[in-house]
Tab-separated table of C-alpha atoms and ligand atoms in Angstrom:
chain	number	residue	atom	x	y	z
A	161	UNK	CA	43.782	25.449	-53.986
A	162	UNK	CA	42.724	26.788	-57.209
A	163	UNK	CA	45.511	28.794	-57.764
A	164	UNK	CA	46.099	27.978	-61.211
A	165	UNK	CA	42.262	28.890	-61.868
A	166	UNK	CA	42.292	31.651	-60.125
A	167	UNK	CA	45.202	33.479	-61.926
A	168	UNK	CA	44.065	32.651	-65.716
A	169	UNK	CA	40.680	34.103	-64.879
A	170	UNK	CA	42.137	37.302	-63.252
A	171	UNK	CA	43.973	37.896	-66.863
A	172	UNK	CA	41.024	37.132	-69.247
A	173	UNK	CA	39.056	39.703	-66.350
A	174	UNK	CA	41.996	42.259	-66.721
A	175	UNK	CA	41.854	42.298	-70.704
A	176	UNK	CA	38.033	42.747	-70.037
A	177	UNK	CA	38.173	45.378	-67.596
A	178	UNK	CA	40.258	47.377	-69.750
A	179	UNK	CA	38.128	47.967	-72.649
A	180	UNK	CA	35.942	50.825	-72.457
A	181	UNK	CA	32.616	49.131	-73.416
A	182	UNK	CA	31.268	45.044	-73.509
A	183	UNK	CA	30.401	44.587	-76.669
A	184	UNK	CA	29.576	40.970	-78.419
A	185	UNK	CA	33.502	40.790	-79.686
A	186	UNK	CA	35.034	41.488	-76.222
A	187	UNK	CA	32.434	38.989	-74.224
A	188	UNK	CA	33.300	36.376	-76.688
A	189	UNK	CA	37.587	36.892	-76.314
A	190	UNK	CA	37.114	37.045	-72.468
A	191	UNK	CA	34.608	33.849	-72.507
A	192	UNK	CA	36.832	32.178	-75.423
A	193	UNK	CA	39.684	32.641	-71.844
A	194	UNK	CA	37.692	31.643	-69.007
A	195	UNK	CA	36.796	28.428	-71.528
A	196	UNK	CA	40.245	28.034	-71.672
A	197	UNK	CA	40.997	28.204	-68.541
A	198	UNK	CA	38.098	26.121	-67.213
A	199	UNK	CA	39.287	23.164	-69.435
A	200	UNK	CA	43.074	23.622	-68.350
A	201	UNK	CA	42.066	23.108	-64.955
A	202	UNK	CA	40.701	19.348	-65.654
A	203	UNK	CA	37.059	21.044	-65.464
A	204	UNK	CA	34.444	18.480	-67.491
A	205	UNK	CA	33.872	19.715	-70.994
A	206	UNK	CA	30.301	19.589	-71.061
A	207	UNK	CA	30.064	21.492	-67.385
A	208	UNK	CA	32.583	23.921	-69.393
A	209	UNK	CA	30.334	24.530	-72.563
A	210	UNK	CA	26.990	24.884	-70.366
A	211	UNK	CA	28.344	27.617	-68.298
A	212	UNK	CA	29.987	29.260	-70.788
A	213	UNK	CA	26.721	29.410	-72.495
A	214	UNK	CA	25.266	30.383	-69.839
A	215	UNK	CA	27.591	33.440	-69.135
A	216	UNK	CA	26.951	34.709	-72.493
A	217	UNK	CA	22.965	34.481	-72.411
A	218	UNK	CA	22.998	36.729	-69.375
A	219	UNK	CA	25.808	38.690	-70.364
A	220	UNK	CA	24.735	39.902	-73.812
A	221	UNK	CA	21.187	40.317	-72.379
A	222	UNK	CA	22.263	42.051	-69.147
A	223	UNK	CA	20.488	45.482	-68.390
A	224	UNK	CA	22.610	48.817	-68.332
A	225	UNK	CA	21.177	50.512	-66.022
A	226	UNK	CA	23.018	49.227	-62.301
A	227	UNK	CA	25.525	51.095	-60.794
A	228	UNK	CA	28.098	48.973	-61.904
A	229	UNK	CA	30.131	49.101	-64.788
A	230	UNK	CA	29.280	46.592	-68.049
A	231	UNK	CA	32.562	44.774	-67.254
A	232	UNK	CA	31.515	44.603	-63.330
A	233	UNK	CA	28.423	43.123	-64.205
A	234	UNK	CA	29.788	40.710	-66.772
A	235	UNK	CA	31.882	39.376	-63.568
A	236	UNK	CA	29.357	39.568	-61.544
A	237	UNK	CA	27.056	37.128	-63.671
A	238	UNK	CA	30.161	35.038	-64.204
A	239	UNK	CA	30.189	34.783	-60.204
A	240	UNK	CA	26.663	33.929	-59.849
A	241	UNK	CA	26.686	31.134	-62.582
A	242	UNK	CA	29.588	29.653	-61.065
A	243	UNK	CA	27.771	29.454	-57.417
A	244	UNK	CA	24.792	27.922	-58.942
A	245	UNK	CA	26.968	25.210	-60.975
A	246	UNK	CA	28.058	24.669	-57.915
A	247	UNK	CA	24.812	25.008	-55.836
A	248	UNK	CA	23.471	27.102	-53.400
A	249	UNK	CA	22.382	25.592	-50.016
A	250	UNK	CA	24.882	22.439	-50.512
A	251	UNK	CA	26.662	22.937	-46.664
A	252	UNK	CA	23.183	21.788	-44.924
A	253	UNK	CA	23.797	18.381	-43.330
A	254	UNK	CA	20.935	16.349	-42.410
A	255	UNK	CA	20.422	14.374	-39.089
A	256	UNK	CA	17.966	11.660	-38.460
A	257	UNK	CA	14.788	13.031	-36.224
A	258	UNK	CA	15.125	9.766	-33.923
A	259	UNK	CA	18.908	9.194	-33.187
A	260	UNK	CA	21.405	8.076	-33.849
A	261	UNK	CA	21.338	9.604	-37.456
A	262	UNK	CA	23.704	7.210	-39.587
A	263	UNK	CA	26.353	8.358	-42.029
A	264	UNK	CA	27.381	5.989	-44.494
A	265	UNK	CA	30.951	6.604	-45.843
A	266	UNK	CA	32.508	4.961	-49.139
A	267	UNK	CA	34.661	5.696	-51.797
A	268	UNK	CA	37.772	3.971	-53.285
A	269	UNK	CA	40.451	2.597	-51.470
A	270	UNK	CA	43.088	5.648	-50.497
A	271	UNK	CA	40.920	8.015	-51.324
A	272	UNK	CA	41.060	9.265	-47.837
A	273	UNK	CA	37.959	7.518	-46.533
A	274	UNK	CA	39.476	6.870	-43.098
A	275	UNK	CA	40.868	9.973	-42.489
A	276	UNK	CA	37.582	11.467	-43.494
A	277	UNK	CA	35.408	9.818	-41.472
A	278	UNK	CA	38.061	10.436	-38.295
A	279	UNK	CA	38.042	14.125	-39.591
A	280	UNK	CA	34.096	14.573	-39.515
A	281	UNK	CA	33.666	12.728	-36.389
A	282	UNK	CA	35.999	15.383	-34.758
A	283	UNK	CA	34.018	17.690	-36.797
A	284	UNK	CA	30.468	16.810	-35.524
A	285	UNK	CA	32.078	16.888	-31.800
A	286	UNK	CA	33.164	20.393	-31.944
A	287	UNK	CA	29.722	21.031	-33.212
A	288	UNK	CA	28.123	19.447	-29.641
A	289	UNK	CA	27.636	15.744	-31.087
A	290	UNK	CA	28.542	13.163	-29.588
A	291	UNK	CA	29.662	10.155	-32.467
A	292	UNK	CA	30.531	6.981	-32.459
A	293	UNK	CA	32.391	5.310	-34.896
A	294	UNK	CA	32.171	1.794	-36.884
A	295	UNK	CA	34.746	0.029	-39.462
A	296	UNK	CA	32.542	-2.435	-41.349
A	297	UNK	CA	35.618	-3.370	-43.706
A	298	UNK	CA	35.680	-7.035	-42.457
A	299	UNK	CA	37.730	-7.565	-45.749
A	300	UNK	CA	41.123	-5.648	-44.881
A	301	UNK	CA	41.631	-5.966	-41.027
A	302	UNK	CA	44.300	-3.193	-40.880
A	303	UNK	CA	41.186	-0.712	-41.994
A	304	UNK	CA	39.362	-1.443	-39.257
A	305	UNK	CA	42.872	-1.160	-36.680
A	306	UNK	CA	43.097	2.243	-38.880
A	307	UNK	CA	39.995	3.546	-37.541
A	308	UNK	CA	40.139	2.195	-34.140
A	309	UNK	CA	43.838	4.505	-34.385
A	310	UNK	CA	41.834	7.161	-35.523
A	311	UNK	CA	39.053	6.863	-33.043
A	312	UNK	CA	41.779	7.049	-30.206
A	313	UNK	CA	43.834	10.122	-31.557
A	314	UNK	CA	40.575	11.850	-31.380
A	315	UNK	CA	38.588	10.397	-28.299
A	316	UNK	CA	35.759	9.149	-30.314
A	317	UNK	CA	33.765	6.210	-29.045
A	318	UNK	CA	34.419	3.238	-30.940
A	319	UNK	CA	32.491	-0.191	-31.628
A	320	UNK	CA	34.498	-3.274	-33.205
A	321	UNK	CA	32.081	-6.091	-31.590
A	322	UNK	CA	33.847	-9.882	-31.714
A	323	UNK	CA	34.109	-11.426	-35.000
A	324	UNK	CA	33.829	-15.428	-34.890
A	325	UNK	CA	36.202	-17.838	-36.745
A	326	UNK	CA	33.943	-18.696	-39.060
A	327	UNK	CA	32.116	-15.328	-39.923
A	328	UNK	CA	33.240	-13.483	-42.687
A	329	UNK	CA	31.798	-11.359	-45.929
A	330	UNK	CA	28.091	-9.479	-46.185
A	331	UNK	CA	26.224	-10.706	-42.943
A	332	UNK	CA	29.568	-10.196	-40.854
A	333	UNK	CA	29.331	-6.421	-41.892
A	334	UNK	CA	25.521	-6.385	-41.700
A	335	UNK	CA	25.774	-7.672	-37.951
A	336	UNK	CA	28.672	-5.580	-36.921
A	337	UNK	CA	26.658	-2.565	-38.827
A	338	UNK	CA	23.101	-3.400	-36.798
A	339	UNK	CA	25.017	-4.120	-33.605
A	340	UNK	CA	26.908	-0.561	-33.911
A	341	UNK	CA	23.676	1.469	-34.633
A	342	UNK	CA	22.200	-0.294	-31.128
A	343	UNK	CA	25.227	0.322	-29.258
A	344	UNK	CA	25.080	4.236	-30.269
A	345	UNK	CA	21.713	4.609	-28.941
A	346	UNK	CA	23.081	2.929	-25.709
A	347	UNK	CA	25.609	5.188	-25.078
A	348	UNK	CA	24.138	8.092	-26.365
A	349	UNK	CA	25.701	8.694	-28.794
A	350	UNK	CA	23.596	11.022	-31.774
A	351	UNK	CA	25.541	9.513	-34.741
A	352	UNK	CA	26.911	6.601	-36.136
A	353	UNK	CA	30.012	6.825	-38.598
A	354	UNK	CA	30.067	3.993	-40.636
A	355	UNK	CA	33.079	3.543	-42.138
A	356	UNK	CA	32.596	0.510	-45.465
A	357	UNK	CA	35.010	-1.075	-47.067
A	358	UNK	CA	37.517	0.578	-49.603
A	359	UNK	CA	36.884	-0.737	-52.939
A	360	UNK	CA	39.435	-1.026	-56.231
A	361	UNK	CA	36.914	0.307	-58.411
A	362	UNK	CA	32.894	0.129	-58.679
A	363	UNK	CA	32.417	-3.315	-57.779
A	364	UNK	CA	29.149	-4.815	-57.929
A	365	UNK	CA	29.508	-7.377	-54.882
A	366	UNK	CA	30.168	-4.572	-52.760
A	367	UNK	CA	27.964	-2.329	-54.127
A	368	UNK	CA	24.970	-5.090	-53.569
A	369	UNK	CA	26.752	-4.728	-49.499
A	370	UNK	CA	26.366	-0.748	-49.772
A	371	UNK	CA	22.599	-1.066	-50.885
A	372	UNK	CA	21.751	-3.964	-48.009
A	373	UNK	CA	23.726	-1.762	-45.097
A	374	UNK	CA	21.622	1.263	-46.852
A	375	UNK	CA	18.342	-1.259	-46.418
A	376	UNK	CA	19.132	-1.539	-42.716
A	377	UNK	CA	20.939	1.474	-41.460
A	378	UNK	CA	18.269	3.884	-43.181
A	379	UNK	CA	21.422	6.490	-43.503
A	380	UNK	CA	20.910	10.669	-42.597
A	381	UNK	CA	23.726	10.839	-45.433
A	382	UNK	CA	25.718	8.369	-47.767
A	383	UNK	CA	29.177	10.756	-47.950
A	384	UNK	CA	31.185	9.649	-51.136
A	385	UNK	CA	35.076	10.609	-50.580
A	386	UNK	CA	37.073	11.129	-53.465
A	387	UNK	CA	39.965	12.166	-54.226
A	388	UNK	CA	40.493	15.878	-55.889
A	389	UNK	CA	43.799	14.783	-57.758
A	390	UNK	CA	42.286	12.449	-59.710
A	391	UNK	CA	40.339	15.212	-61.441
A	392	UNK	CA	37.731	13.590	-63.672
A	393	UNK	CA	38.185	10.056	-62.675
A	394	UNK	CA	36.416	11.565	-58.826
A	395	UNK	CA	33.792	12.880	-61.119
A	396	UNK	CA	33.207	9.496	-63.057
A	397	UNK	CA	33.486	7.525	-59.777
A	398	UNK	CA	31.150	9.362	-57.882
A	399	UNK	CA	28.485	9.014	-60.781
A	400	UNK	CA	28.964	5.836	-61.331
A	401	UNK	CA	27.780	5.537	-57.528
A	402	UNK	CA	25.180	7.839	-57.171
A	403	UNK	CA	23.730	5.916	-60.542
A	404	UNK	CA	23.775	3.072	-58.645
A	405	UNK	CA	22.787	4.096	-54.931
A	406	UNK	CA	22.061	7.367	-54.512
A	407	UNK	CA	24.596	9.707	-52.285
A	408	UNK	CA	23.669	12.757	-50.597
A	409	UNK	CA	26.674	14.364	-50.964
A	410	UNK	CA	30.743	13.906	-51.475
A	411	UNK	CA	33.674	14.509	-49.621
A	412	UNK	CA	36.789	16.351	-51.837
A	413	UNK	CA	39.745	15.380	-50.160
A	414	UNK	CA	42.936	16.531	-50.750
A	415	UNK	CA	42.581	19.899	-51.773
A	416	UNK	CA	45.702	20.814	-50.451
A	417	UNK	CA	47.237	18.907	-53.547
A	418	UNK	CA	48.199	20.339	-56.835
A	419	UNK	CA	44.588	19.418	-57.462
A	420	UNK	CA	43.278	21.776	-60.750
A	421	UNK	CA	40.108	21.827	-59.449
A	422	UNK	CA	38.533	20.496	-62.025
A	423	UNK	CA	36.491	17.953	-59.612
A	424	UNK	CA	35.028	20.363	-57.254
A	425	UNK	CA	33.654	22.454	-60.183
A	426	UNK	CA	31.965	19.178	-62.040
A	427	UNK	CA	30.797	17.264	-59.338
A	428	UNK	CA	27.625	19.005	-58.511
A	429	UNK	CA	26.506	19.138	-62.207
A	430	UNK	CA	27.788	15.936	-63.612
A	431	UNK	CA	26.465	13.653	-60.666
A	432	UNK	CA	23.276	15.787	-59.359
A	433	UNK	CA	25.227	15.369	-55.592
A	434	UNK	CA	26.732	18.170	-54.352
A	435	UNK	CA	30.070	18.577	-52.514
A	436	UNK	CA	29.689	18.922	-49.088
A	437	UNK	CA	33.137	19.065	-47.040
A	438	UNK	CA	36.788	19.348	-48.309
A	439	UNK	CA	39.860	17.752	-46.931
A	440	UNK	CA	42.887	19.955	-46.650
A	441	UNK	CA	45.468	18.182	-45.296
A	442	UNK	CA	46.532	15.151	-43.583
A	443	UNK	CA	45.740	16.494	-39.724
A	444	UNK	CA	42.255	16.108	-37.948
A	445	UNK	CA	41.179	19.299	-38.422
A	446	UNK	CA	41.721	19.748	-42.600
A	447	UNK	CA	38.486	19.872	-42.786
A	448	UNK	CA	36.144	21.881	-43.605
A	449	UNK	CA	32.067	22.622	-45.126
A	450	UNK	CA	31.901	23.702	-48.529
A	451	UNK	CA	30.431	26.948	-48.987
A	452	UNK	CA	29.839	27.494	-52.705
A	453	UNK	CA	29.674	31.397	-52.593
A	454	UNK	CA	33.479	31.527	-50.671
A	455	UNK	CA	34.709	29.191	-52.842
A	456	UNK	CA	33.600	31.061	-56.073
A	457	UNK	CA	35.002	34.323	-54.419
A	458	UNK	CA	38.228	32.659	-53.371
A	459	UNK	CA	38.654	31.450	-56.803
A	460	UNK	CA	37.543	34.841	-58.725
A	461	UNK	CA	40.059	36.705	-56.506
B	975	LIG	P1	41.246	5.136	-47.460
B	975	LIG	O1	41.970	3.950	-48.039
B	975	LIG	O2	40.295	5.709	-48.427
B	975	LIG	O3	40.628	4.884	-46.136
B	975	LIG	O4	42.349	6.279	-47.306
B	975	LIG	P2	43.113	6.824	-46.012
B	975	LIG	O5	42.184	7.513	-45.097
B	975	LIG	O6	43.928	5.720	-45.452
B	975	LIG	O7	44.029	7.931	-46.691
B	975	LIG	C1	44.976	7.633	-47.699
B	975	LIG	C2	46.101	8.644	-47.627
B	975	LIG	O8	45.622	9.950	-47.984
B	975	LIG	C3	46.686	8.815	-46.227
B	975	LIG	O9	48.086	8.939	-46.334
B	975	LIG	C4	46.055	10.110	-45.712
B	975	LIG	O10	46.870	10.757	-44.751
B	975	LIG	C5	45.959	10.901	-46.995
B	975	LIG	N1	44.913	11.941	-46.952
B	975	LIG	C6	43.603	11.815	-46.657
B	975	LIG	N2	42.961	12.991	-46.786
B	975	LIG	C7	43.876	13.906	-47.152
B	975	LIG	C8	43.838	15.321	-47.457
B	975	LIG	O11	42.801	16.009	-47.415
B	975	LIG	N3	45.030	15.902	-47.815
B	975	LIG	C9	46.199	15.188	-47.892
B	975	LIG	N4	47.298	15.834	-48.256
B	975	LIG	N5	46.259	13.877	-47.636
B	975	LIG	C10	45.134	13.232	-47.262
């Protein structure tokens, strides 16, 4: 993860550190790098050109008088832009104050949603919850026989509910969706995963289904999974769906990939929503919060 990133900014820091004083001709070489850098790892050009900005601002202003050295602090300001492009307190999750708090979970179709939601569940348990999960993908049956595997491999309550004959489309999934929520609260269960159905692209029929399961469920968070390796088409997708419904957050999955890491660095500042977990790998528990501040130091080395 970040790799790439991580070793083309170490060089354009190396050719910093090593001359004796910052002045405005070395700033601009090491920025004209990092630029470079940013841009090679599939990071959105306008996200690029404000924080490069930015850097210099603080950088050419910067006091003298710390105890670090003028190349220190350029790094150091270089850190702290790239923490608040990527904001500060973005790991809080929020929980209803009457359960069960509802999570609504969407995103394209194998983006990972599935996994994801089985991956949070098991998540939220080793934090003391106790979920319960719901496939409202009455479109694709095997979706919801996904999650009902996924529920069992990680002994997660479950609710499918009967579907009739003759039921199918938005007020199957609203039914299924109000029927879940009241069968949480039964069993005490503090959460309600909500697992929607996959879609091809930004559709507006089911995007009209997100906003009337939003209506009803009053959701604690609407998680948007994407996908990390498709780099700016995540970005676009989860704009084009915060635009239209308002997420709290997104879900990166498949950082393990050859992912650039482009997406998690636009994300935050291109759609307003901030990335909350990461998905590193296929098994249960790739999975973790996104802490801003580790990921900026993992990625400045
Ligand atoms: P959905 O269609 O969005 O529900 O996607 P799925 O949950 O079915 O996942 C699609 C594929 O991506 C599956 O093969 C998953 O195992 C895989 N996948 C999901 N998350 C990750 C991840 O973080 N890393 C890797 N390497 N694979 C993942």
């Amino acid at each position: 993860m970040f790799e790439n990133l991580q070793e083309k900014l170490q060089r354009a820091f190396k050719n910093l550190r090593g001359q004796g004083t910052v002045s405005e001709e070395n700033i601009s070489e090491a920025l004209r790098e990092i630029r470079l850098a940013l841009l090679e790892s599939d990071v959105n050009l306008n996200v690029t050109k404000d924080l490069i900005e930015h850097i210099r601002e603080k950088a050419l202003g910067q006091q003298v008088a710390t105890a670090l050295s003028p190349t220190e602090q350029v790094i150091k300001i270089i850190h702290g832009e790239l923490v608040e492009l990527l904001g500060r307190d973005t790991a809080r999750f929020k929980f209803a104050s009457q359960p069960p708090s509802v999570i609504l979970m969407a995103g394209l179709q194998g983006s990972g949603k599935t996994t994801t939601t089985g991956k949070l569940a098991q998540w939220l348990k080793k934090g003391g919850h106790r979920p319960m999960l719901v496939s409202v993908d009455v479109y694709r049956p095997a979706a919801r026989e996904q999650l009902a595997v996924v529920a069992k491999s990680i002994g997660t309550q479950l609710y499918t509910g009967n579907v009739g004959a003759d039921e199918a489309g938005t007020p199957l999934v609203l039914r299924l969706a109000k029927e879940a929520k009241r069968d949480a609260a039964n069993f005490g269960c503090d959460i309600l995963l909500v697992d929607t159905a996959g879609r091809l692209g930004i559709d507006e029929e089911l995007m009209g289904e997100m906003s009337e399961l939003k209506k009803l469920l009053n959701p604690s968070e609407i998680l948007f999974v994407a996908d990390a390796m498709t780099g700016q088409d995540a970005v676009n997708s989860a704009k084009a769906f915060h635009d239209r419904l308002g997420i709290t957050g997104v879900v990166l999955t498949k950082m393990d990939g050859d992912a650039r890491g482009g997406a998690a660095l636009s994300i935050r500042q291109v759609t307003g929503a901030p990335v909350k977990f990461i998905g590193t790998g296929e098994k249960p528990d790739a999975f973790e919060p996104f802490h801003p501040d580790r990921i900026v130091s993992r990625i400045m080395g």
